[in-house]
Amino acid sequence: MTVVATEVLVVGSGAGGAVTAATLARAGRTVTVVEEGPYLDPDAFEPFSLAEMVAKYRHGGSSAALGRPAIAYAEGRCVGGSTEINSGLYHRLPLDLAQQWRDTYRIDEFTPDALERYADRVEEELAVTRLPGAPPPSSAVLERGAVKLGWRAVEFARVFRYEHGGRAVKQTMARTFLPRAVEAGARILPDCRVVRLLRQGDRVTGAHCERTRPDGTTEVLTITADHVFVCAGAIQTPALLQRSGIRRNVGRGLKMHATVKIAARFPHPVDHGDVPMHRVTEFAPSLTIGGSASRRGHVAMALADSAADYRDALEHWEHVAVYYAAIRSEGSGRVVALPGLRAPLVLYNLTESDMSRLARALVHLGEVLLAAGATELYPSVSGGGVARETRDLARWWDALDRRTANLMTVHMTSTVRIGEDRARTGADSFGRVWGHRNLYVNDASLLPDAPGVNPQGTIMALATRNAEHFLAIA
Ligand SMILES: Cc1cc2nc3c(=O)[nH]c(=O)nc-3n(C[C@H](O)[C@H](O)[C@H](O)COP(=O)(O)OP(=O)(O)OC[C@H]3O[C@@H](n4cnc5c(N)ncnc54)[C@H](O)[C@@H]3O)c2cc1C
């Protein structure tokens, strides 16, 4: 058995882990990052391709939260985590929401000023910008539809750097914070899964890991550490804590942006290389409308979700793009680590008002797409029927129910909430797990609720803040 010693162990290299590692390494701490997934050259795969999905997604992209209805979800599993596969859309945490969270969970130093300061820094590091030039047609669709209906729409900023010659390079963790952490002395161990944390009283002494060698065989690795930051994402972080015997307010209160989709057919071909950057924000933050990845496979899956006869639409898939409407749900879920199983059980309960909000979301999405000139809409509702004009949309109010809705999400949060209200949180205001002196969580799990906007900006700002607080006290 190999034993490695480090001062700070960071578990997971995604949005939370990469920022934590870079912040601590730059301050002179000895940092080791362990990542379950492989290191893959960020340029090696075509974005949103099937090959990328197989290589970088956990379970090849097919995971589901059980419930009525079940909700399909996706997580990254590679160096850089979900930032390697995400759409790069960036948004700050809405300040009214921040204030609500601060009051409800009693979070210290969670003022608008502090949050904006950390957001400024993340944006500078990641080159957060808007697209130079005109948006692609698939994005302009949303703006055009919204203008026709008198609704608000905005072009979102993204974490992209634009090179001479026009190549847009997504600023993932493998391209930014991780190489910067390594430059400052951090070590990254890919293909290394933390099986459980090692504990002694109120301290964590390290982790028991399983490392996969290049030939596919595995070895056991023990890492001893003075401090441990768990940044494995909102599903895997609570599962690891539970496997390690830490259960108090861990894994409950899972939140997701539940999402419905429409495959929209247009009279003309649409672009499929990028994800639309426009969002319809008329009903935000409780309901947001945007565009999804629309490669041929995505179009085929979205058409199939309607259970309609989609053969002709698939044959003309270049005319079809996929759009979504996501809600902040009132319901919540749970992550439960099961003895002997690698993957945790994930459960999610949508309330009746969530279901009616989803129906409303689908109808509004249909309205905006028809207003923008779409000629056929295939909803992600089995038997919902294809809509060709506005009056067809009324059918969807009744058609979407717990048996027929095909839902998905890529935004999971809130399984180890922060705050000083110990009855409702799993960690203190800066992510230190209650009952432990040297164990921290620093990822999407900490957000007290779904943010209603793309979460990576909030996760990175919070991770910077918490890592700096750690530097001040430890
Ligand atoms: C397809 C997709 C599109 C998205 N689009 C956007 C977008 O446009 N904008 C936006 O803001 N957000 C987007 N998101 C969400 C965003 O990427 C995530 O919210 C964010 O990356 C979460 O950060 P995290 O640090 O909590 O977890 P992650 O970034 O998921 O990183 C967790 C890492 O921990 C590793 N890990 C897990 N368990 C272990 C273990 N036991 N041992 C070692 N390592 C472990 C995982 O392999 C993973 O690499 C998207 C997500 C997906 C999946």
Short mmCIF file of C-alpha atoms in Angstrom, two decimals, residues 219-403:
data_model
loop_
_atom_site.label_atom_id
_atom_site.label_comp_id
_atom_site.label_asym_id
_atom_site.label_seq_id
_atom_site.Cartn_x
_atom_site.Cartn_y
_atom_site.Cartn_z
CA GLU A 219 -3.90 0.00 -6.24
CA VAL A 220 -4.84 1.17 -2.78
CA LEU A 221 -3.45 4.55 -1.80
CA THR A 222 -3.61 6.20 1.61
CA ILE A 223 -3.21 9.96 1.74
CA THR A 224 -2.55 11.57 5.10
CA ALA A 225 -3.47 15.24 5.39
CA ASP A 226 -3.69 18.05 7.94
CA HIS A 227 -6.79 19.50 6.28
CA VAL A 228 -9.30 18.02 3.83
CA PHE A 229 -11.57 19.87 1.37
CA VAL A 230 -14.26 17.70 -0.22
CA CYS A 231 -15.24 19.19 -3.61
CA ALA A 232 -16.75 16.17 -5.36
CA GLY A 233 -19.99 17.89 -6.46
CA ALA A 234 -23.48 18.01 -4.95
CA ILE A 235 -24.13 14.28 -5.52
CA GLN A 236 -20.74 12.70 -4.78
CA THR A 237 -19.75 14.95 -1.85
CA PRO A 238 -22.61 13.87 0.45
CA ALA A 239 -22.15 10.25 -0.70
CA LEU A 240 -18.46 10.34 0.31
CA LEU A 241 -19.23 12.01 3.64
CA GLN A 242 -21.91 9.41 4.40
CA ARG A 243 -19.58 6.54 3.43
CA SER A 244 -17.16 8.05 5.95
CA GLY A 245 -19.78 8.06 8.72
CA ILE A 246 -20.69 11.78 8.51
CA ARG A 247 -24.44 12.10 8.11
CA ARG A 248 -25.79 15.07 10.06
CA ASN A 249 -27.63 17.32 7.55
CA VAL A 250 -25.61 15.69 4.77
CA GLY A 251 -27.41 14.59 1.59
CA ARG A 252 -30.85 15.98 2.45
CA GLY A 253 -32.30 19.04 0.78
CA LEU A 254 -30.90 18.29 -2.70
CA LYS A 255 -32.08 20.96 -5.16
CA MET A 256 -32.21 20.82 -8.95
CA HIS A 257 -33.33 23.08 -11.78
CA ALA A 258 -35.89 20.66 -13.25
CA THR A 259 -35.95 21.13 -17.01
CA VAL A 260 -38.36 20.44 -19.89
CA LYS A 261 -37.28 20.59 -23.51
CA ILE A 262 -38.66 21.21 -26.97
CA ALA A 263 -37.12 20.14 -30.28
CA ALA A 264 -38.11 23.04 -32.55
CA ARG A 265 -38.18 22.73 -36.33
CA PHE A 266 -37.59 25.81 -38.47
CA PRO A 267 -38.21 26.42 -42.19
CA HIS A 268 -34.45 27.03 -42.63
CA PRO A 269 -31.33 25.24 -41.36
CA VAL A 270 -30.02 26.34 -37.91
CA ASP A 271 -26.48 26.17 -36.51
CA HIS A 272 -25.58 23.23 -34.23
CA GLY A 273 -22.00 23.90 -33.14
CA ASP A 274 -22.59 26.12 -30.13
CA VAL A 275 -25.06 26.45 -27.27
CA PRO A 276 -27.29 29.56 -27.53
CA MET A 277 -26.17 32.38 -25.23
CA HIS A 278 -29.52 34.18 -25.07
CA ARG A 279 -31.94 33.56 -22.23
CA VAL A 280 -35.54 34.67 -21.87
CA THR A 281 -35.58 36.16 -18.37
CA GLU A 282 -39.16 37.46 -18.29
CA PHE A 283 -40.10 34.91 -15.60
CA ALA A 284 -36.69 34.60 -13.87
CA PRO A 285 -35.51 33.46 -11.42
CA SER A 286 -38.37 30.97 -10.92
CA LEU A 287 -38.45 30.02 -14.61
CA THR A 288 -35.75 30.49 -17.26
CA ILE A 289 -35.82 29.75 -20.96
CA GLY A 290 -32.72 29.02 -23.04
CA GLY A 291 -31.12 26.81 -25.67
CA SER A 292 -29.36 23.43 -25.36
CA ALA A 293 -26.65 21.53 -27.18
CA SER A 294 -28.21 20.44 -30.48
CA ARG A 295 -25.92 17.97 -32.20
CA ARG A 296 -27.70 15.30 -34.26
CA GLY A 297 -27.78 12.94 -31.25
CA HIS A 298 -29.28 15.60 -28.97
CA VAL A 299 -31.92 16.41 -31.60
CA ALA A 300 -32.74 12.69 -31.96
CA MET A 301 -33.09 12.25 -28.19
CA ALA A 302 -35.25 15.37 -27.82
CA LEU A 303 -37.53 14.29 -30.68
CA ALA A 304 -37.84 10.79 -29.18
CA ASP A 305 -38.91 12.28 -25.82
CA SER A 306 -42.12 13.50 -27.47
CA ALA A 307 -43.10 9.95 -28.51
CA ALA A 308 -44.58 11.56 -31.64
CA ASP A 309 -43.90 10.44 -35.21
CA TYR A 310 -40.67 12.35 -35.72
CA ARG A 311 -39.19 10.52 -38.72
CA ASP A 312 -39.47 13.47 -41.11
CA ALA A 313 -38.10 15.94 -38.54
CA LEU A 314 -35.12 13.69 -37.87
CA GLU A 315 -34.44 13.36 -41.57
CA HIS A 316 -34.26 17.18 -41.71
CA TRP A 317 -32.44 17.49 -38.39
CA GLU A 318 -30.34 20.42 -39.66
CA HIS A 319 -33.58 22.48 -39.37
CA VAL A 320 -34.13 21.41 -35.75
CA ALA A 321 -32.63 22.85 -32.54
CA VAL A 322 -33.30 21.98 -28.91
CA TYR A 323 -34.48 24.54 -26.33
CA TYR A 324 -35.30 24.25 -22.65
CA ALA A 325 -37.25 25.82 -19.82
CA ALA A 326 -35.96 25.27 -16.27
CA ILE A 327 -37.69 25.92 -12.96
CA ARG A 328 -36.49 26.53 -9.41
CA SER A 329 -38.41 23.77 -7.73
CA GLU A 330 -40.23 23.93 -4.43
CA GLY A 331 -39.61 20.19 -3.94
CA SER A 332 -36.31 18.66 -2.91
CA GLY A 333 -34.41 15.41 -2.88
CA ARG A 334 -31.91 13.23 -1.11
CA VAL A 335 -28.58 11.51 -1.75
CA VAL A 336 -28.12 8.21 0.08
CA ALA A 337 -24.89 6.18 0.00
CA LEU A 338 -25.79 2.49 -0.02
CA PRO A 339 -23.43 -0.06 1.54
CA GLY A 340 -21.50 -2.02 -1.09
CA LEU A 341 -22.56 0.17 -4.02
CA ARG A 342 -20.32 2.77 -5.69
CA ALA A 343 -23.16 5.00 -6.92
CA PRO A 344 -25.45 6.61 -4.36
CA LEU A 345 -29.22 6.43 -4.53
CA VAL A 346 -30.58 9.82 -5.60
CA LEU A 347 -34.23 10.66 -4.95
CA TYR A 348 -36.18 13.79 -5.93
CA ASN A 349 -39.73 14.86 -5.18
CA LEU A 350 -41.44 17.51 -7.27
CA THR A 351 -44.47 19.14 -5.66
CA GLU A 352 -47.81 19.66 -7.41
CA SER A 353 -46.98 23.31 -7.90
CA ASP A 354 -43.63 22.32 -9.44
CA MET A 355 -45.54 20.17 -11.92
CA SER A 356 -47.84 23.03 -12.86
CA ARG A 357 -44.84 25.38 -13.11
CA LEU A 358 -43.23 22.91 -15.51
CA ALA A 359 -46.38 22.87 -17.65
CA ARG A 360 -46.38 26.67 -17.65
CA ALA A 361 -42.66 26.64 -18.52
CA LEU A 362 -43.29 24.34 -21.47
CA VAL A 363 -46.13 26.50 -22.78
CA HIS A 364 -44.07 29.71 -22.48
CA LEU A 365 -41.15 28.03 -24.24
CA GLY A 366 -43.54 26.98 -27.00
CA GLU A 367 -44.89 30.54 -27.28
CA VAL A 368 -41.46 32.08 -27.71
CA LEU A 369 -40.36 29.50 -30.30
CA LEU A 370 -43.53 29.88 -32.38
CA ALA A 371 -43.20 33.68 -32.17
CA ALA A 372 -39.64 33.29 -33.52
CA GLY A 373 -40.84 31.35 -36.57
CA ALA A 374 -40.63 27.67 -35.56
CA THR A 375 -43.06 25.53 -37.56
CA GLU A 376 -43.18 22.33 -35.46
CA LEU A 377 -42.55 21.83 -31.74
CA TYR A 378 -41.85 18.40 -30.22
CA PRO A 379 -42.16 18.66 -26.39
CA SER A 380 -40.37 16.36 -23.93
CA VAL A 381 -43.77 15.01 -22.91
CA SER A 382 -44.74 11.52 -24.06
CA GLY A 383 -47.94 11.89 -26.06
CA GLY A 384 -47.96 15.69 -25.65
CA GLY A 385 -48.55 16.14 -29.37
CA VAL A 386 -46.68 18.25 -31.89
CA ALA A 387 -47.60 21.96 -31.74
CA ARG A 388 -47.71 23.97 -34.98
CA GLU A 389 -49.58 27.05 -33.78
CA THR A 390 -50.21 28.83 -30.51
CA ARG A 391 -53.61 27.27 -29.87
CA ASP A 392 -52.00 23.77 -29.95
CA LEU A 393 -50.01 24.69 -26.84
CA ALA A 394 -53.11 24.62 -24.61
CA ARG A 395 -53.08 20.79 -24.86
CA TRP A 396 -49.76 20.66 -23.01
CA TRP A 397 -51.29 21.98 -19.77
CA ASP A 398 -53.07 18.66 -19.30
CA ALA A 399 -50.62 16.46 -21.21
CA LEU A 400 -47.68 17.13 -18.88
CA ASP A 401 -48.07 15.04 -15.75
CA ARG A 402 -46.00 12.72 -13.55
CA ARG A 403 -46.28 9.82 -16.01
#
